[in-house]
Coordinates of C-alpha atoms and ligand atoms in Angstrom, one line a residue:
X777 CA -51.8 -34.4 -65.5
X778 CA -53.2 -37.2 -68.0
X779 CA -51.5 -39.7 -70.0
X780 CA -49.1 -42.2 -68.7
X781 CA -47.4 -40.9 -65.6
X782 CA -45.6 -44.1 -65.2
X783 CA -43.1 -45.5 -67.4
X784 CA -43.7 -49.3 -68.8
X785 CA -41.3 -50.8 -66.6
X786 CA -42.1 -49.2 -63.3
X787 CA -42.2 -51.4 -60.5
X788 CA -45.9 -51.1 -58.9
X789 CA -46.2 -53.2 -55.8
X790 CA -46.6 -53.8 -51.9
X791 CA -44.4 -54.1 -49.0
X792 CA -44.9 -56.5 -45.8
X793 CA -42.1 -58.0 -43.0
X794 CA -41.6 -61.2 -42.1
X795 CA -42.8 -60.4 -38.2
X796 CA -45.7 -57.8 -39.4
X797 CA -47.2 -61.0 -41.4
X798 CA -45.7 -64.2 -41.3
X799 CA -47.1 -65.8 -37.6
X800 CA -46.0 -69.3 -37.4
X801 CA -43.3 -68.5 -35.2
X802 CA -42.9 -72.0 -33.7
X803 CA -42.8 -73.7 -36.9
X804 CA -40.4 -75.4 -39.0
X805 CA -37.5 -74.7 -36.6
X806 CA -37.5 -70.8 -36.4
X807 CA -35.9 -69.5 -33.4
X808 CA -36.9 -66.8 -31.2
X809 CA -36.3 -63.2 -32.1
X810 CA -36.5 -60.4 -30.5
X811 CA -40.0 -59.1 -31.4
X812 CA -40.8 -62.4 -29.5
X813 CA -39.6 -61.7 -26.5
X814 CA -40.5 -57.8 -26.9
X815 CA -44.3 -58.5 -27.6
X816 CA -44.4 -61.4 -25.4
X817 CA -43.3 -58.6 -22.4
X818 CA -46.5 -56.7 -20.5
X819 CA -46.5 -53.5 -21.1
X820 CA -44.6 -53.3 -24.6
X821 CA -47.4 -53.3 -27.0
X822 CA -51.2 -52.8 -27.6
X823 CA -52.8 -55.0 -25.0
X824 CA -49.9 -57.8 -25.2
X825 CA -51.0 -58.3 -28.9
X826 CA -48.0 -60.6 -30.7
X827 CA -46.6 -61.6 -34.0
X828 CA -47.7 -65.5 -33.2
X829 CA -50.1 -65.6 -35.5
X830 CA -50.4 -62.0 -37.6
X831 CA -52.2 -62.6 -41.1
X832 CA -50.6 -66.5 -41.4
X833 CA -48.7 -65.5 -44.5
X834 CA -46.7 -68.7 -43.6
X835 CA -49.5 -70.5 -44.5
X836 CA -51.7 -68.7 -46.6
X837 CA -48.6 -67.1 -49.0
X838 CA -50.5 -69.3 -52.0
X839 CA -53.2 -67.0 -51.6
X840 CA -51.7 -63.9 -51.1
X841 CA -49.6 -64.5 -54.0
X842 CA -52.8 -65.4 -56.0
X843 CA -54.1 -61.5 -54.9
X844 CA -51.7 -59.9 -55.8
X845 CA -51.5 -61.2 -59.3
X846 CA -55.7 -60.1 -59.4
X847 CA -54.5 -56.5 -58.4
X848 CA -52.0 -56.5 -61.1
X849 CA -49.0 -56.3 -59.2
X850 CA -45.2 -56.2 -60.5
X851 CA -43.6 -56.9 -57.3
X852 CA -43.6 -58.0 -53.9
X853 CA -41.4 -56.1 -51.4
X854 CA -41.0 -58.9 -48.0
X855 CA -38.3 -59.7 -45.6
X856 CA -36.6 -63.0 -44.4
X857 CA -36.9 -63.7 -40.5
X858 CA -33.0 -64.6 -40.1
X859 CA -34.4 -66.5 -36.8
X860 CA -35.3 -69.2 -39.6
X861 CA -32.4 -69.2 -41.0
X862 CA -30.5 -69.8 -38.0
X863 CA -32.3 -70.2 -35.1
X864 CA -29.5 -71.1 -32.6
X865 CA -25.9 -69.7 -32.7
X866 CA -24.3 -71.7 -35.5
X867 CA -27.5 -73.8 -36.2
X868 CA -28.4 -73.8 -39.9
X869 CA -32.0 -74.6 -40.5
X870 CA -32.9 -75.6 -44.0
X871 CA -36.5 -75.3 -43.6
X872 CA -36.4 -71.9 -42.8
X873 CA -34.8 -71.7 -46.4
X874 CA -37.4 -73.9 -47.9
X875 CA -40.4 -71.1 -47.0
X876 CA -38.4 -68.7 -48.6
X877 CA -37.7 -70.7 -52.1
X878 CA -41.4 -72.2 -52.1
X879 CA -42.3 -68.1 -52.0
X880 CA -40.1 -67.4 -54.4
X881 CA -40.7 -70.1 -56.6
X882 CA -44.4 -68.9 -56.6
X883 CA -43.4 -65.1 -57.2
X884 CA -41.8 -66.5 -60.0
X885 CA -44.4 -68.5 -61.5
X886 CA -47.0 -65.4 -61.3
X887 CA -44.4 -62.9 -62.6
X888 CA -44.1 -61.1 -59.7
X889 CA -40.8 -59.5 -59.0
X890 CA -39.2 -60.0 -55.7
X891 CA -37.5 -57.3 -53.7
X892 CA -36.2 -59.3 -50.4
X893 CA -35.2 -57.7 -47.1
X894 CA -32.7 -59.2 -45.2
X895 CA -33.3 -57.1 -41.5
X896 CA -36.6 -55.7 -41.2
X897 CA -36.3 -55.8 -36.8
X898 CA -36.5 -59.7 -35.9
X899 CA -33.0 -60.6 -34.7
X900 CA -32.5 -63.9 -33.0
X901 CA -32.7 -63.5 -29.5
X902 CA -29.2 -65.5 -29.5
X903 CA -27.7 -62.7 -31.2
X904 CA -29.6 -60.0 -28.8
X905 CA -28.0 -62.2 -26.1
X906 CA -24.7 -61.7 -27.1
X907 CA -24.8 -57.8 -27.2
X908 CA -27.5 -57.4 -30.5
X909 CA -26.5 -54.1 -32.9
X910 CA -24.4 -53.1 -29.8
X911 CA -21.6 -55.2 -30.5
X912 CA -19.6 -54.8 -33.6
X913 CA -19.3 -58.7 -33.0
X914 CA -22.9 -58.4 -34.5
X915 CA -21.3 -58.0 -37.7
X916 CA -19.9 -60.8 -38.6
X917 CA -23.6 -63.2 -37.8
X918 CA -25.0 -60.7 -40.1
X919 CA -22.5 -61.1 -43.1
X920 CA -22.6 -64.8 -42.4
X921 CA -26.4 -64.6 -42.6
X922 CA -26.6 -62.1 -46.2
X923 CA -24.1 -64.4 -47.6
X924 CA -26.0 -67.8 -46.5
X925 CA -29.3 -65.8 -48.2
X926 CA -27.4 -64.9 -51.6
X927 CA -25.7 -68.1 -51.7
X928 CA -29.5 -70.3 -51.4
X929 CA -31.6 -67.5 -53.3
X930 CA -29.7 -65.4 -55.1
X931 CA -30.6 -67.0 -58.4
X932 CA -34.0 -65.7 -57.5
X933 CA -33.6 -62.3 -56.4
X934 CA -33.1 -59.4 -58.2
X935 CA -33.3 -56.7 -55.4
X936 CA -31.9 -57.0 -52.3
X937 CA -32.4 -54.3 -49.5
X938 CA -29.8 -55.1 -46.5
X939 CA -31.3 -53.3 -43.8
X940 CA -35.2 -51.6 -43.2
X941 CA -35.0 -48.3 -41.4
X942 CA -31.9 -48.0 -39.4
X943 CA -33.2 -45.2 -37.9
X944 CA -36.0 -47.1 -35.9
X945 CA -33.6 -50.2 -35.1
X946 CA -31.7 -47.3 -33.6
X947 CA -33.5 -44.9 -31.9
X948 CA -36.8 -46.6 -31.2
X949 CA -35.1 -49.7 -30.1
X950 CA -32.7 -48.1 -28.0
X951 CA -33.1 -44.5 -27.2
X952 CA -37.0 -44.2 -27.2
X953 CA -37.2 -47.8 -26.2
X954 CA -41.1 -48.3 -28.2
X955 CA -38.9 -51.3 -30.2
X956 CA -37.0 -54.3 -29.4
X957 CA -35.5 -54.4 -27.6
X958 CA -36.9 -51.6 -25.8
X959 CA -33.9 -49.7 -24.5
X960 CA -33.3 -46.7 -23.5
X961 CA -29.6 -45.4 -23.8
X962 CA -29.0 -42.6 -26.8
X963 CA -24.8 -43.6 -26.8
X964 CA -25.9 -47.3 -27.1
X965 CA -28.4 -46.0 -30.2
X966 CA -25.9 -44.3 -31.9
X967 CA -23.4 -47.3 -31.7
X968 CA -26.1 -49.4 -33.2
X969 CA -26.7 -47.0 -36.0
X970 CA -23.4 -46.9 -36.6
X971 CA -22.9 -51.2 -36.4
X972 CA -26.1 -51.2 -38.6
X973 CA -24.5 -48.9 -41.2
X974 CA -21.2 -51.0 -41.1
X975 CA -22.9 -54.3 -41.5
X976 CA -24.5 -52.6 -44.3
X977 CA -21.7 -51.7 -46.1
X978 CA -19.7 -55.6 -45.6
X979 CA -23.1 -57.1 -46.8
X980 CA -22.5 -55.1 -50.2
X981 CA -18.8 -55.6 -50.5
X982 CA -19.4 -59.6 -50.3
X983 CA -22.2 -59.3 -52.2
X984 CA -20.0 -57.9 -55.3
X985 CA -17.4 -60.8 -54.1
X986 CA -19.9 -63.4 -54.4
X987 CA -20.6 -62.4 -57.9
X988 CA -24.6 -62.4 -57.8
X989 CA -26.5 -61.2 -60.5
X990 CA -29.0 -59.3 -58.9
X991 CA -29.0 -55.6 -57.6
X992 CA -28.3 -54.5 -53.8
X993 CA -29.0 -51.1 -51.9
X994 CA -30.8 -49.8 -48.6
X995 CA -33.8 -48.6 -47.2
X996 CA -33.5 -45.6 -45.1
X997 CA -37.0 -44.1 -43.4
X998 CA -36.7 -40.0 -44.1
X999 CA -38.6 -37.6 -42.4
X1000 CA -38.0 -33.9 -43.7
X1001 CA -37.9 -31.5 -41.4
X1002 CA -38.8 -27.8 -41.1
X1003 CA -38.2 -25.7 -38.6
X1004 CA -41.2 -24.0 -37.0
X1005 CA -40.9 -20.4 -37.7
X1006 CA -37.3 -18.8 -39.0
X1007 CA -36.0 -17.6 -35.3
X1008 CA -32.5 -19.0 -35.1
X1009 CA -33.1 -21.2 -32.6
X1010 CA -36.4 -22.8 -34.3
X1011 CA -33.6 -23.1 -37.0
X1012 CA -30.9 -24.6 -35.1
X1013 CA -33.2 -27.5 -33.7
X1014 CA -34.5 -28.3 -37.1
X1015 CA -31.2 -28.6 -38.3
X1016 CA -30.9 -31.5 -35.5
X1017 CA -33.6 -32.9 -36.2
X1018 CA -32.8 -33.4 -40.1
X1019 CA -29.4 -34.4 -39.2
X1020 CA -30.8 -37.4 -36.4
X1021 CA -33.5 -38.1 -38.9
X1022 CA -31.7 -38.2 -42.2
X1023 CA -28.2 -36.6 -42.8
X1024 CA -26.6 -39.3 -40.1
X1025 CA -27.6 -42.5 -42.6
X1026 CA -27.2 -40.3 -46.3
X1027 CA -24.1 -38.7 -45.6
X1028 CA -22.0 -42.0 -44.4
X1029 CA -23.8 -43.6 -47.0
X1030 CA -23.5 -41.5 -49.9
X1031 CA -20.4 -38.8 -48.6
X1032 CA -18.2 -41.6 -47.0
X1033 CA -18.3 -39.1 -43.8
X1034 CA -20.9 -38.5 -40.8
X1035 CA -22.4 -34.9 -40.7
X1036 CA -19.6 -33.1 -38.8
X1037 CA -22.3 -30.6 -36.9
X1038 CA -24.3 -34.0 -35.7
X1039 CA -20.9 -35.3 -34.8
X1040 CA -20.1 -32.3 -32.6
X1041 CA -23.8 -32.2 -30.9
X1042 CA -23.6 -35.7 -30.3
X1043 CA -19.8 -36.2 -28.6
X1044 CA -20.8 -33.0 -26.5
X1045 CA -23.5 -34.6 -24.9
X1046 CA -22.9 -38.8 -24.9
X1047 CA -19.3 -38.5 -25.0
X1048 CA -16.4 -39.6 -27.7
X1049 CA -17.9 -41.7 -30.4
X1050 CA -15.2 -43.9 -29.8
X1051 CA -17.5 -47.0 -31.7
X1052 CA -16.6 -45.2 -34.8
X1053 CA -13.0 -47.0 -36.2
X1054 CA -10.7 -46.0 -39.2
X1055 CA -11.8 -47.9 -42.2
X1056 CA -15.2 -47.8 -41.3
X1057 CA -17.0 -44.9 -43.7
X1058 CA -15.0 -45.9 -46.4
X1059 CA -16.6 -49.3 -45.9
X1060 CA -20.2 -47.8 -45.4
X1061 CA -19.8 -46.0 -48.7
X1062 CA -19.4 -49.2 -50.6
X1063 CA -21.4 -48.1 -53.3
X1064 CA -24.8 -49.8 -54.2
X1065 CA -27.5 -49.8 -56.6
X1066 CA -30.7 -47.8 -55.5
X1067 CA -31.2 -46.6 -52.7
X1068 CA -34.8 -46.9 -51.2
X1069 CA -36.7 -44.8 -49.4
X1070 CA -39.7 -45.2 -47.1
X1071 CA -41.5 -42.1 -46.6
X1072 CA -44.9 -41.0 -44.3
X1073 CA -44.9 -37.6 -43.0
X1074 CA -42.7 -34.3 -42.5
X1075 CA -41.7 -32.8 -39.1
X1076 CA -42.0 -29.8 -38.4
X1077 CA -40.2 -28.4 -34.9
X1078 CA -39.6 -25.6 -32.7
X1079 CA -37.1 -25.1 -29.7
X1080 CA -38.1 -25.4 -26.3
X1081 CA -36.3 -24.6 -23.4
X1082 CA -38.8 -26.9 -21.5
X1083 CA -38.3 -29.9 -23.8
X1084 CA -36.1 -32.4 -22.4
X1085 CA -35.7 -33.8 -25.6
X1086 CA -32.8 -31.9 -26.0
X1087 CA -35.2 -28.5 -26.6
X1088 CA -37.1 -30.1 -29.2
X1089 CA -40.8 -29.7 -29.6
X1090 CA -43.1 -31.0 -32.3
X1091 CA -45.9 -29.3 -33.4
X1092 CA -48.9 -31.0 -34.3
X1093 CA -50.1 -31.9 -37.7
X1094 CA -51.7 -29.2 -40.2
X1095 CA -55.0 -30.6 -41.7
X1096 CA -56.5 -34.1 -40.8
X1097 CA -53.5 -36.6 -39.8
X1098 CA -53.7 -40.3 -40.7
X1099 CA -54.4 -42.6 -37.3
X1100 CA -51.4 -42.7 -36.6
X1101 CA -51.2 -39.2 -35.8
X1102 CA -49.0 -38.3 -38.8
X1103 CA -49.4 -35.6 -40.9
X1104 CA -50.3 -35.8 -44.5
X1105 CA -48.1 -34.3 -46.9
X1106 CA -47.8 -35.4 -50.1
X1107 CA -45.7 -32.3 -51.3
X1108 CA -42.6 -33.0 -49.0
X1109 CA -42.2 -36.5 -50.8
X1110 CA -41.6 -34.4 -54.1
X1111 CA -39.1 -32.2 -52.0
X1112 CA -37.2 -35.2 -50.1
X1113 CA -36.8 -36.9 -54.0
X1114 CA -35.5 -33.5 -55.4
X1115 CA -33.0 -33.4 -52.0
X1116 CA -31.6 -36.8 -52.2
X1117 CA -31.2 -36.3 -56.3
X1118 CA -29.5 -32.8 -55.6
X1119 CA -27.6 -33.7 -52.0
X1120 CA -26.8 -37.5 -52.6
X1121 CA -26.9 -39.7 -55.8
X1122 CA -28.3 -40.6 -59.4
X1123 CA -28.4 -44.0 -58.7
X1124 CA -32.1 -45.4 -59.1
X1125 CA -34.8 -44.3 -56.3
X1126 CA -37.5 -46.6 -55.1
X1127 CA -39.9 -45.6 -52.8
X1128 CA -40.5 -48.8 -50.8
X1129 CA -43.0 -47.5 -48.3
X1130 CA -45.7 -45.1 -48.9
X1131 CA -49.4 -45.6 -47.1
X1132 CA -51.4 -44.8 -44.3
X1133 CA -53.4 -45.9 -41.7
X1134 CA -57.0 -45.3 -41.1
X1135 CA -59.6 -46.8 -39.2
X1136 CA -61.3 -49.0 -41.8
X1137 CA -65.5 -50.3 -41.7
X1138 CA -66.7 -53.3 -43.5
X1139 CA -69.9 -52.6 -45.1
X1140 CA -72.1 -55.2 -46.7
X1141 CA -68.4 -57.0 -47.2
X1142 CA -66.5 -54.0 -48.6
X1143 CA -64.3 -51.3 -47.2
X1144 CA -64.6 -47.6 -49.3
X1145 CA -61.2 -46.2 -47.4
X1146 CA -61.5 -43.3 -49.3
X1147 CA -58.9 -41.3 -47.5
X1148 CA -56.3 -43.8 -48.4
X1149 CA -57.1 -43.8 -52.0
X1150 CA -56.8 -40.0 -51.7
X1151 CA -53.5 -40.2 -49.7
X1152 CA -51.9 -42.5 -52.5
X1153 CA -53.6 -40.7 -55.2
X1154 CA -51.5 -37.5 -53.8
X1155 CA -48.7 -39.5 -52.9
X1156 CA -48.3 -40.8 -56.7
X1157 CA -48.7 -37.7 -58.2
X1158 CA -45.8 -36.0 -56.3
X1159 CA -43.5 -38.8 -57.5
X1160 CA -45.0 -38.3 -60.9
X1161 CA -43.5 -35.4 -61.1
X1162 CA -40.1 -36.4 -60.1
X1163 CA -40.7 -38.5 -62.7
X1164 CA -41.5 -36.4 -65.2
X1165 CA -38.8 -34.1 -64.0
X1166 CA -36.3 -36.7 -65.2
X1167 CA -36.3 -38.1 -61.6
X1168 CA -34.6 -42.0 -61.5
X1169 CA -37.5 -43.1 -59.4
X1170 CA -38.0 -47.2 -60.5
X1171 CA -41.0 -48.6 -58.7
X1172 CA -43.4 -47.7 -55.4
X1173 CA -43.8 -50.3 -53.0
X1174 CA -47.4 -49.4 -51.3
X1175 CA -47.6 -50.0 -47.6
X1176 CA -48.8 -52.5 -46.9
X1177 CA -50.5 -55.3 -48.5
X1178 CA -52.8 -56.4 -46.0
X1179 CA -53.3 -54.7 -42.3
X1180 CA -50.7 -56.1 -40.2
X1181 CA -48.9 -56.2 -36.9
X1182 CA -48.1 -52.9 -36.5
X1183 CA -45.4 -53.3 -33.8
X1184 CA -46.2 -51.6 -30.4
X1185 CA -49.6 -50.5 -31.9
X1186 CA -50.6 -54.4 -32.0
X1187 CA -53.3 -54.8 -34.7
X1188 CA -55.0 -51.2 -33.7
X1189 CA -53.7 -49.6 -36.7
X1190 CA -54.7 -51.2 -40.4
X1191 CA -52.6 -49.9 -42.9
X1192 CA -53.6 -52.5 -45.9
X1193 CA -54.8 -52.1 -48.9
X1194 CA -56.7 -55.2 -48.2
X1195 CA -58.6 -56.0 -44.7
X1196 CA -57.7 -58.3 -42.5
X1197 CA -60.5 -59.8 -40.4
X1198 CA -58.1 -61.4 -37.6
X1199 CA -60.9 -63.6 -36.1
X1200 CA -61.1 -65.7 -39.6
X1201 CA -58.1 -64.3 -41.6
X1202 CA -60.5 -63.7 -44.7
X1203 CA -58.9 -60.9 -46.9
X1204 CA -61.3 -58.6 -48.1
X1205 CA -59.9 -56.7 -51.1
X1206 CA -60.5 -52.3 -50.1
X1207 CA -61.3 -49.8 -52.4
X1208 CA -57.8 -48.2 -52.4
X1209 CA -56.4 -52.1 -53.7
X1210 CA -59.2 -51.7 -56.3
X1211 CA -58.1 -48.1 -57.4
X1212 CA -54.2 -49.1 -56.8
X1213 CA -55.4 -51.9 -59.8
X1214 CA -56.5 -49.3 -62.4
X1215 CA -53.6 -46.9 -61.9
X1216 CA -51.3 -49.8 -62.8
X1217 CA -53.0 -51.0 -65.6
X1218 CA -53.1 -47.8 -67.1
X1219 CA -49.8 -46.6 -65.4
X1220 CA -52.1 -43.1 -64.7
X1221 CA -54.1 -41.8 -62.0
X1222 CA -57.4 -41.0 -63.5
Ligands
LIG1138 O1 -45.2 -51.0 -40.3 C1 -44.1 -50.2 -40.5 C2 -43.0 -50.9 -41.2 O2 -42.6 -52.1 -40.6 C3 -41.8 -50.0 -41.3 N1 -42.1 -48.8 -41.9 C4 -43.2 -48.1 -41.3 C5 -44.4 -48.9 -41.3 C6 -45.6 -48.2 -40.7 O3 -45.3 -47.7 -39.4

């Protein structure tokens, strides 16, 4: 392909979280949250490494701002810690506020448009205390948070994404236990999902109450699925797979109704999903304005009568996976846009994740991470041709930035387009950030 793949307006940028980045977590009044209290636990992450101090955005945003401008950029995906916002139950803290207008206020003044997060994982502790994404009392904080957020920076946000992957909140937080707050309980995870979803959907409706200008929507992590080989059973378990993955968040989002064959497997074995009350979906379905999508890898499964993961077995990555293990494969991003454009909605598509990890060397002060640039070269051209395809895909938010936290993994796992040297928190710009700066000036991928 040659010639502009992109059109004019596209939004090119980079995604980071507040926790992933930020560090200053005992400053200007934030709260605890529970990333906190999950990294500060042995045993929960990469030799007991924290968010304390991560890449000292909170400090060094200026900078970072001043980068991203070099590289070109056209926006800046991040997320607000609410445990700024309100620290204590009831406590309103304007100085959490403040970070977030003297960000914005420098997005602004380098052109950069912001795409804000409201929950990307850090809830205050005080709201874990009181039952977290367990209770539908939950709620309520979170609308009173969103609507606290539009009401001190709406006038400078034109995207807002309520919730960051619903799925890992969920199940990683509370059936797998890997997240905060590390449990392990597949009834309580599906109540969360479905509190998360709910939340989701009262955000929105007071959002078009309070009459803001900008845009609102969701970003749902999918991972398509195939099954293994075409035995029925191979079938069957990909089937429940896709529907855990990514029919239980699209189809209450975008059908007003949760998969009825996910609803079945899932009252068989955890009982009634009595957390589910009338009024709900139609409230989930509010509709919104894009939906985003975070994508890194396909599954592909099998069924095993040995699993006890309910029978299902993974199989392992074809061809070189990233270091996170995941496989690379650039061709089910096309596939997952065509499904959500044929299954779901029109509405405008971002893609507000895409990277990889991969273990990066400094040489002579540079980093040639030349299986990144290949990954987003491939990446970009299957969303190219959704594009061309007359795909409504609006902007690709590369993650991330700058290596981060990477949650349980600690700081093992650098998935930046610029390094991070931890000890001295110099950035060094990588050769992916360098190629990511040409394809964006000439909206093509060379
Ligand atoms: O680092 C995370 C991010 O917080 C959410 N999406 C996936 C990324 C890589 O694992």
């Amino acid at each position: 392909m040659s010639g502009h793949l992109f059109p004019e307006n596209f939004l090119f940028g980079t995604a980071t979280a507040a926790y992933q980045v930020e560090g200053a977590v005992n400053e200007d009044g934030r709260g605890t949250s529970i990333w906190d209290v999950f990294s500060h636990t042995p045993g929960k992450t990469l030799e007991g490494q924290t968010g304390d101090v991560a890449c000292d955005h909170y400090h060094r945003f200026r900078d970072d701002i001043a980068m991203m401008t070099d590289l070109g950029m056209k926006s800046y995906r991040f997320s607000v810690a609410w445990p700024r916002i309100f620290p204590e139950k009831g406590a309103f803290n304007q100085k959490g506020v403040d970070f977030y207008k003297r960000l914005l206020e420098e997005l602004h003044s380098h052109h950069l448009i912001p795409a804000v997060t409201l929950y990307h994982w850090d809830l205050p502790q005080w709201v874990e205390e009181e039952g977290g994404w367990r209770s539908r009392e939950t709620i309520p904080y979170f609308v009173d948070y969103a609507e606290t957020m539009f009401r001190e920076l709406g006038d400078m946000v034109p995207l807002w994404i309520t919730h960051n992957e619903p799925w890992c909140t969920s199940f990683l937080g509370h059936a797998f236990g890997q997240h905060a707050p590390g449990h392990t309980d597949w009834r309580e995870a599906l109540s969360v999902s479905h509190h998360l979803l709910l939340s989701h959907g009262e955000v929105v409706e007071s959002f078009r109450h309070s009459g803001q200008k900008g845009q609102i929507g969701i970003t749902l992590n999918l991972t398509p699925t195939e099954a293994g080989t075409r035995q029925p059973d191979d079938l069957a378990i990909a089937q429940i797979v896709d529907g855990n993955s990514n029919r239980w968040f699209l189809d209450p989002l975008f059908h007003g109704a949760y998969p009825e064959d996910m609803v079945a497997f899932y009252s068989q074995t955890f009982g009634p999903l009595d957390f589910i009350q009338q009024g709900d979906l139609s409230k989930i379905a509010t509709p919104i304005d894009f939906l985003g999508i975070n994508y890194y890898s396909r599954n592909r499964v099998v069924y095993d009568e040995k699993s006890e993961l309910f029978g299902i077995r993974m199989l392992p990555p074809e061809g070189e996976p990233t270091e996170m293990g995941w496989e690379v494969h650039p061709e089910s991003l096309y596939h997952l846009l065509k499904r959500v454009e044929r299954e779901y909605t029109s509405i405008p598509l971002y893609i507000t994740e895409n990277g990889a990890a991969y273990e990066d060397k400094v040489v002579d002060g540079q980093v040639h991470d030349e299986k990144r640039k290949e990954f987003l070269r491939d990446h970009f051209l299957a969303s190219a041709k959704f594009l061309q395809e007359g795909g409504n895909l609006k902007g690709y938010y590369v993650w991330s930035l700058m290596d981060n936290f990477e949650w349980s993994f600690g700081y093992s796992k650098r998935f930046g387009i610029v390094y991070v040297d931890y000890a001295t928190q110099e950035r060094l710009v990588k050769d992916s950030a360098k190629w990511y700066q040409q394809v964006i000036r000439t909206r093509s991928l060379g």
